[in-house]
Structures are given as structure tokens and as C-alpha cells.
mmCIF file of C-alpha atoms and ligand atoms in Angstrom:
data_model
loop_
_atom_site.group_PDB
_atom_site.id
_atom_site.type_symbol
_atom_site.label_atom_id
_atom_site.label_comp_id
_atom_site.label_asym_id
_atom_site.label_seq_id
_atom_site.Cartn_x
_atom_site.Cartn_y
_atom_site.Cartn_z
ATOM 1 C CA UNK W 1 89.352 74.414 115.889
ATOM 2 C CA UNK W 2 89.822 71.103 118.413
ATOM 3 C CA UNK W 3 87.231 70.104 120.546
ATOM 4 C CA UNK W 4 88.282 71.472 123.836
ATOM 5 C CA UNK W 5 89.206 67.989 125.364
ATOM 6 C CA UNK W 6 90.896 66.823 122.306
ATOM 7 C CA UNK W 7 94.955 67.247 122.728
ATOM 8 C CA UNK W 8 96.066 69.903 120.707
ATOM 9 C CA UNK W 9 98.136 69.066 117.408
ATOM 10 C CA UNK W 10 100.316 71.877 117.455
ATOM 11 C CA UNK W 11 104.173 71.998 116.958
ATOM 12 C CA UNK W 12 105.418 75.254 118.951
ATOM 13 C CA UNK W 13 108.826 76.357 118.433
ATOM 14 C CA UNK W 14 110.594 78.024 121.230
ATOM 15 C CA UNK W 15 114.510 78.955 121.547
ATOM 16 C CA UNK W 16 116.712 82.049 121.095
ATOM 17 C CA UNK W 17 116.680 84.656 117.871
ATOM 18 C CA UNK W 18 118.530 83.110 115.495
ATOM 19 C CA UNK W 19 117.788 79.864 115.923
ATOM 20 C CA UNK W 20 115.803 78.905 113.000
ATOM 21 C CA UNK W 21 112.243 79.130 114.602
ATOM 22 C CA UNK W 22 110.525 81.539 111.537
ATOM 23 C CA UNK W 23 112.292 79.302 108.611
ATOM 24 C CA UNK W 24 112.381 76.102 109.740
ATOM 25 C CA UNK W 25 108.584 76.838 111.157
ATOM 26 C CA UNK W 26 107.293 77.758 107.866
ATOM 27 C CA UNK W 27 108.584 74.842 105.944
ATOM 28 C CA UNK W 28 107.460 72.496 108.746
ATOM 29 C CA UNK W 29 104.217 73.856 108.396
ATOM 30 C CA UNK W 30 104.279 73.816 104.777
ATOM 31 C CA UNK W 31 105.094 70.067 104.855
ATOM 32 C CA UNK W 32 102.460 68.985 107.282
ATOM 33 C CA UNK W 33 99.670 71.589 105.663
ATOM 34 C CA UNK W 34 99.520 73.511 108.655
ATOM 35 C CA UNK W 35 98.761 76.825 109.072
ATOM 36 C CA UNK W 36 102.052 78.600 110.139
ATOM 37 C CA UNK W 37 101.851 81.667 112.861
ATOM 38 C CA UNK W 38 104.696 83.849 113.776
ATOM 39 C CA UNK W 39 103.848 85.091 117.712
ATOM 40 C CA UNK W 40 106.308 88.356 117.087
ATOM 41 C CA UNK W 41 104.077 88.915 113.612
ATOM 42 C CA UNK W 42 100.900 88.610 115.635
ATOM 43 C CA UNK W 43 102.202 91.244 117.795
ATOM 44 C CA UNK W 44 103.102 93.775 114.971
ATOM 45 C CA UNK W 45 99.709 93.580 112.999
ATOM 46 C CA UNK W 46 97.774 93.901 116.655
ATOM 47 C CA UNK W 47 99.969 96.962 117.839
ATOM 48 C CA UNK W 48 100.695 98.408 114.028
ATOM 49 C CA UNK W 49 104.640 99.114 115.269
ATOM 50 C CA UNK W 50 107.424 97.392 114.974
ATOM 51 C CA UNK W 51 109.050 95.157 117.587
ATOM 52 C CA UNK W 52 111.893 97.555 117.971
ATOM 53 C CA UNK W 53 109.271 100.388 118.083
ATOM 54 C CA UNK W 54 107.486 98.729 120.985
ATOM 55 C CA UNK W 55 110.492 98.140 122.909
ATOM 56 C CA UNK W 56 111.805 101.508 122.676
ATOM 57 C CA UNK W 57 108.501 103.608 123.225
ATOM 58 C CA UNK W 58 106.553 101.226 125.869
ATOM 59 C CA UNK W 59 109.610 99.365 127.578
ATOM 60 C CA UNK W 60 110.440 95.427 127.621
ATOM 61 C CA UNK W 61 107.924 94.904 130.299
ATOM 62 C CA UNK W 62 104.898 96.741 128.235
ATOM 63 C CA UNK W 63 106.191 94.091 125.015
ATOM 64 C CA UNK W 64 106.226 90.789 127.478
ATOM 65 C CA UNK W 65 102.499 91.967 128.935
ATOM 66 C CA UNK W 66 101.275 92.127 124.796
ATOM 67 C CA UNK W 67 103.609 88.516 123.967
ATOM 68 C CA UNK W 68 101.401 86.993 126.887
ATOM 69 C CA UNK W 69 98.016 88.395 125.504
ATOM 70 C CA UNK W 70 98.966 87.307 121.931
ATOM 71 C CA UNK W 71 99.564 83.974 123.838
ATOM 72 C CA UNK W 72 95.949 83.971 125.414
ATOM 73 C CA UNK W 73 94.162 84.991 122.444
ATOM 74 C CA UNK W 74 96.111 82.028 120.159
ATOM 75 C CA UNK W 75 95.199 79.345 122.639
ATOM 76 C CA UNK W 76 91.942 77.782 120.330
ATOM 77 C CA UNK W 77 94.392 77.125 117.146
ATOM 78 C CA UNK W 78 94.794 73.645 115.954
ATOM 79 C CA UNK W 79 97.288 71.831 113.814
ATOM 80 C CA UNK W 80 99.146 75.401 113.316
ATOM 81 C CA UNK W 81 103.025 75.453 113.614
ATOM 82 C CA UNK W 82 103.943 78.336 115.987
ATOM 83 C CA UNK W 83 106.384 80.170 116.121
ATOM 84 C CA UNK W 84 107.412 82.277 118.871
ATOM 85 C CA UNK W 85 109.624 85.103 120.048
ATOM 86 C CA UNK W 86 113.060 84.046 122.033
ATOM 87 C CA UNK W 87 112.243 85.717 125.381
ATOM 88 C CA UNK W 88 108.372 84.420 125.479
ATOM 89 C CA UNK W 89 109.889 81.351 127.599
ATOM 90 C CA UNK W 90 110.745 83.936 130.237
ATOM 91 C CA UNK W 91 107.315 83.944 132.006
ATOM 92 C CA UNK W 92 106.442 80.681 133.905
ATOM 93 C CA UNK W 93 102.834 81.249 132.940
ATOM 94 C CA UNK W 94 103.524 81.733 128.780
ATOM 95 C CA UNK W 95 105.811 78.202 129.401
ATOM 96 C CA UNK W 96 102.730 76.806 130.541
ATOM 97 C CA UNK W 97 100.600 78.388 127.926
ATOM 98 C CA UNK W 98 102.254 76.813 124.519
ATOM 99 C CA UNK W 99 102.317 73.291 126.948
ATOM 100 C CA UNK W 100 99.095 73.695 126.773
ATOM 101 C CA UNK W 101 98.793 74.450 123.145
ATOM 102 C CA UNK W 102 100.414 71.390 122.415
ATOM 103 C CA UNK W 103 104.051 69.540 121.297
ATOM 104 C CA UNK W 104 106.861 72.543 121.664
ATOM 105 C CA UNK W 105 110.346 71.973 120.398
ATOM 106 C CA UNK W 106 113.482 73.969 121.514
ATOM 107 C CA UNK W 107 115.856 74.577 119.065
ATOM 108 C CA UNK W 108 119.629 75.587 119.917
ATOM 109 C CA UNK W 109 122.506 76.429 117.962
ATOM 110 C CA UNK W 110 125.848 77.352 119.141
ATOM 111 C CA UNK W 111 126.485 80.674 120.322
ATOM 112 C CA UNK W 112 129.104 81.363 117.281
ATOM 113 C CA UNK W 113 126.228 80.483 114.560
ATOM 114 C CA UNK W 114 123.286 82.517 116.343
ATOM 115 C CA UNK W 115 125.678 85.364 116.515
ATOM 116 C CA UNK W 116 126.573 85.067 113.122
ATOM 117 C CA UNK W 117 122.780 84.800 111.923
ATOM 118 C CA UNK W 118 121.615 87.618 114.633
ATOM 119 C CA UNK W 119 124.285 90.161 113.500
ATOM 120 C CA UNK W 120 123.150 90.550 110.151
ATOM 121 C CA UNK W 121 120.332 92.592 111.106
ATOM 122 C CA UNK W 122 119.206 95.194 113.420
ATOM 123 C CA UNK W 123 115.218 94.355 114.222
ATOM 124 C CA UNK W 124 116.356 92.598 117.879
ATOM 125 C CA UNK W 125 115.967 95.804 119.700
ATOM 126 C CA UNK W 126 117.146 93.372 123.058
ATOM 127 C CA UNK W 127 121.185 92.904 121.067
ATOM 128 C CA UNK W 128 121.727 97.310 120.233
ATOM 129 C CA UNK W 129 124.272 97.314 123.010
ATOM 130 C CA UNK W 130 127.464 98.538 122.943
ATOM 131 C CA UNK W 131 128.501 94.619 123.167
ATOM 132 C CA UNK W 132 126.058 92.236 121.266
ATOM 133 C CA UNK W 133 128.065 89.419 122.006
ATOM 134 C CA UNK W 134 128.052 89.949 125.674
ATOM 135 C CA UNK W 135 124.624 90.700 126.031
ATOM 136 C CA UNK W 136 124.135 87.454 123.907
ATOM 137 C CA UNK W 137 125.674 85.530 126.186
ATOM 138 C CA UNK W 138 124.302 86.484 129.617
ATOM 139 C CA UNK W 139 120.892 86.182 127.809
ATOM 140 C CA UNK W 140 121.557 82.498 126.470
ATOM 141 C CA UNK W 141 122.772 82.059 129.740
ATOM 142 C CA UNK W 142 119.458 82.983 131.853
ATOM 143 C CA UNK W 143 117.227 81.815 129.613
ATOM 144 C CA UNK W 144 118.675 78.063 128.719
ATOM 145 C CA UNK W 145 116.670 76.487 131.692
ATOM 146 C CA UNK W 146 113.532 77.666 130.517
ATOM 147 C CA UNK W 147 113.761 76.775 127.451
ATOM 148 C CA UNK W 148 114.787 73.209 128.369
ATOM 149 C CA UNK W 149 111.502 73.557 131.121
ATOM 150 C CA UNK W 150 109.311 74.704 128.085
ATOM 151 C CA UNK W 151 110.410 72.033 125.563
ATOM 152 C CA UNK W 152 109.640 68.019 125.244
ATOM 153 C CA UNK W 153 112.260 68.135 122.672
ATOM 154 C CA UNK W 154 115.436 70.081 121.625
ATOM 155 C CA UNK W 155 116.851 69.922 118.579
ATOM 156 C CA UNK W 156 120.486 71.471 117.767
ATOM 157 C CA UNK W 157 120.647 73.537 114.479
ATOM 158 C CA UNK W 158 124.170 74.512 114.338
ATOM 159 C CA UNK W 159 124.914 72.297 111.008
ATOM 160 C CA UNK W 160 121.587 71.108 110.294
ATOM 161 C CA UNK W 161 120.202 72.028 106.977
ATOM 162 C CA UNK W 162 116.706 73.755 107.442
ATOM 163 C CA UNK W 163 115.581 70.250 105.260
ATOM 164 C CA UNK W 164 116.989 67.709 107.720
ATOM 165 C CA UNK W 165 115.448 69.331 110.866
ATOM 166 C CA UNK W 166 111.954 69.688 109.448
ATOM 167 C CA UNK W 167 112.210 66.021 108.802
ATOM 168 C CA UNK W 168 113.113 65.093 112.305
ATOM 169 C CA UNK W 169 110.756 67.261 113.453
ATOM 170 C CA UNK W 170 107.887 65.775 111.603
ATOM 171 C CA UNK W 171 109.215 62.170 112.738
ATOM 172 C CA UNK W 172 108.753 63.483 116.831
ATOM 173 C CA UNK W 173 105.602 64.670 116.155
ATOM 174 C CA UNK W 174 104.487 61.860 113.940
ATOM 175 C CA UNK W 175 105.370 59.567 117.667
ATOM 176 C CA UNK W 176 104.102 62.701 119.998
ATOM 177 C CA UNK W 177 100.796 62.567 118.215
ATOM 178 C CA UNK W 178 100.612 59.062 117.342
ATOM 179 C CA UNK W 179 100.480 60.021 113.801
ATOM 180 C CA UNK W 180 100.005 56.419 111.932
ATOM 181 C CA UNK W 181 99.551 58.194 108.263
ATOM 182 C CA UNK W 182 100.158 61.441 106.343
ATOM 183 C CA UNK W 183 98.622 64.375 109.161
HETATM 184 C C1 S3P T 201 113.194 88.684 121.687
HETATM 185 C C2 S3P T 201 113.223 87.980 120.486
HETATM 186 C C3 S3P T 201 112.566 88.454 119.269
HETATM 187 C C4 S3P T 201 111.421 89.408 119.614
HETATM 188 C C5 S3P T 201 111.900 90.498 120.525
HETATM 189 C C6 S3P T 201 112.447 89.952 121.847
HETATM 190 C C7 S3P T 201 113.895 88.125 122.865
HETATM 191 O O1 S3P T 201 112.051 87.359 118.531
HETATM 192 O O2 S3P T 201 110.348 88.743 120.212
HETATM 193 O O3 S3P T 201 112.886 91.240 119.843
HETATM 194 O O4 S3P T 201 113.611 88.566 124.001
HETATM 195 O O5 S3P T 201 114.739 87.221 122.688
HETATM 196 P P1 S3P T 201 112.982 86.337 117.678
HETATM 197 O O6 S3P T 201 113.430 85.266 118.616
HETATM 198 O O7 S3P T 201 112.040 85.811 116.657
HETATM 199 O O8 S3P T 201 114.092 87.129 117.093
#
């Protein structure tokens, strides 16, 4: 646990579903000996239902009111990597929340690749429409800005091998942390 004025050496990932956040999160942390967290998993072992469960029984509002407490109740970790769900961005005060928490990355990918990722499974409870695509793209669309407001740096994962982004990911926050050895 940091010292409450020492800056926070987390790396929180923040972009749309399918953009790599969960993999490339866990082999980040894996690399740097953090402890990895998954927001969305946080939210499924406090409620005890699925994500798709949630959204169907309580509403989407219901889901962003537990994302935001999960957010709260997260805000003493240090040197985790964090990974969060793709709408968590939408609430000016959970942007300002993983600020606080420390160094948060967007990642993007072209709307073609998170498609083709995305459609594989059913668990996004937010793309069961009668047109995923179309309801991926108005989302994108609305939420690019805060994404961009959330992050100090975005990183593009279209053709970027999970390998190659967790090494430029560790070189940012080697020079956001002033990291002059092995973390
Ligand atoms: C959501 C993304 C999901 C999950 C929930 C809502 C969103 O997380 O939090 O289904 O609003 O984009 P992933 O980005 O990990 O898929």
C-alpha cells in the first residue's frame, strides 16, 4: 500500500471491449511483478452474477453505480496493473478516479479488429442487438473523447503483437515513473 502522498505506481488500462485490456494487462503485470486486477472481475466476485446477469436484471445504470464503487473501494492499490471495463470512462468522476490511481493508458484498435475479437463471444451484454456492428459504432463514437480525456497515453493495437505493446508500455511507464532500474 503507498503512503498516501506518494504518486501511485499503477498502470490502468482503459479503452473499448476488445481492445486487449485483460491480455495485454496480465502479461504487463506479469513482466513488471505486479499484481494484475480485472475491474469487471471485481464486480462479478462482489455481486456473485455475471456481467450480462447484472445488466439484464438491475439495468446499465444499477452496473455503472457498482463499476464506480468497485472504483472507490480499489483506490489504496499500489504497483497493480488495472484493468478496467470499456464504458467505466463514461462517468467524469470514474475518469478522475483511475487519474488518481495513477499512469492510465488507452488502447484502440480499429473498428474491423475489435469487431472481429468482440464477435466471438456473447458475455458483452451492451453488443446483443439486432446490429452489433452498429451499436459498435455509435458506442466507439461517444465514448472516443473520454477515453482520450482519461488517458496520458494511447496506444493502437490493431497489428501489435500482445509482446510488442507490453514492451512499449513498460518503456512509458519506466519515463512516467522515472523508473531508473528493474520496478
Ligand atoms: C462494457 C464493457 C465490458 C463490461 C460491460 C460493459 C462497456 O468490459 O464492463 O459489459 O460498457 O463497454 P470489457 O471492456 O472488458 O469487455
Amino acid at each position: 500500500m503507498a503512503h498516501p502522498e506518494q504518486p501511485r505506481e499503477n498502470i490502468i488500462l482503459v479503452g473499448f471491449m476488445g481492445t486487449g485490456k485483460s491480455s495485454i494487462g496480465k502479461q504487463l503485470a506479469g513482466q513488471l511483478g505486479f499484481q494484475f486486477i480485472d475491474t469487471d472481475r471485481l464486480i462479478i466476485e462482489r455481486t456473485g452474477a455475471p456481467i450480462a446477469t447484472l445488466f439484464a436484471e438491475k439495468g446499465e445504470e444499477a452496473f455503472r453505480d457498482i463499476e464506480s464503487g468497485i472504483l472507490t473501494s480499489i483506490g489504496h492499490l499500489n504497483r497493480c496493473v488495472i484493468s478496467t471495463g470499456g464504458g467505466t470512462v463514461i462517468r467524469e468522476e470514474n475518469r478522475a478516479a483511475l487519474r488518481a490511481l495513477g499512469f492510465v493508458v488507452a488502447l484502440t484498435a480499429s473498428e474491423e479488429v475489435i469487431f472481429n475479437r468482440v464477435s466471438r463471444n456473447t458475455k458483452r451484454p451492451l453488443l446483443q442487438t439486432e446490429n452489433p456492428r452498429e451499436t459498435m459504432r455509435a458506442l466507439l463514437a461517444t465514448r472516443e473523447t473520454y477515453y482520450r480525456e482519461a488517458a496520458e497515453f494511447t496506444l493502437d493495437t490493431t497489428t501489435l503483437p500482445h509482446a510488442k505493446a507490453v514492451a512499449a508500455l513498460i518503456a512509458k511507464a519506466r519515463e512516467r515513473f522515472s523508473w531508473h532500474h528493474q520496478p
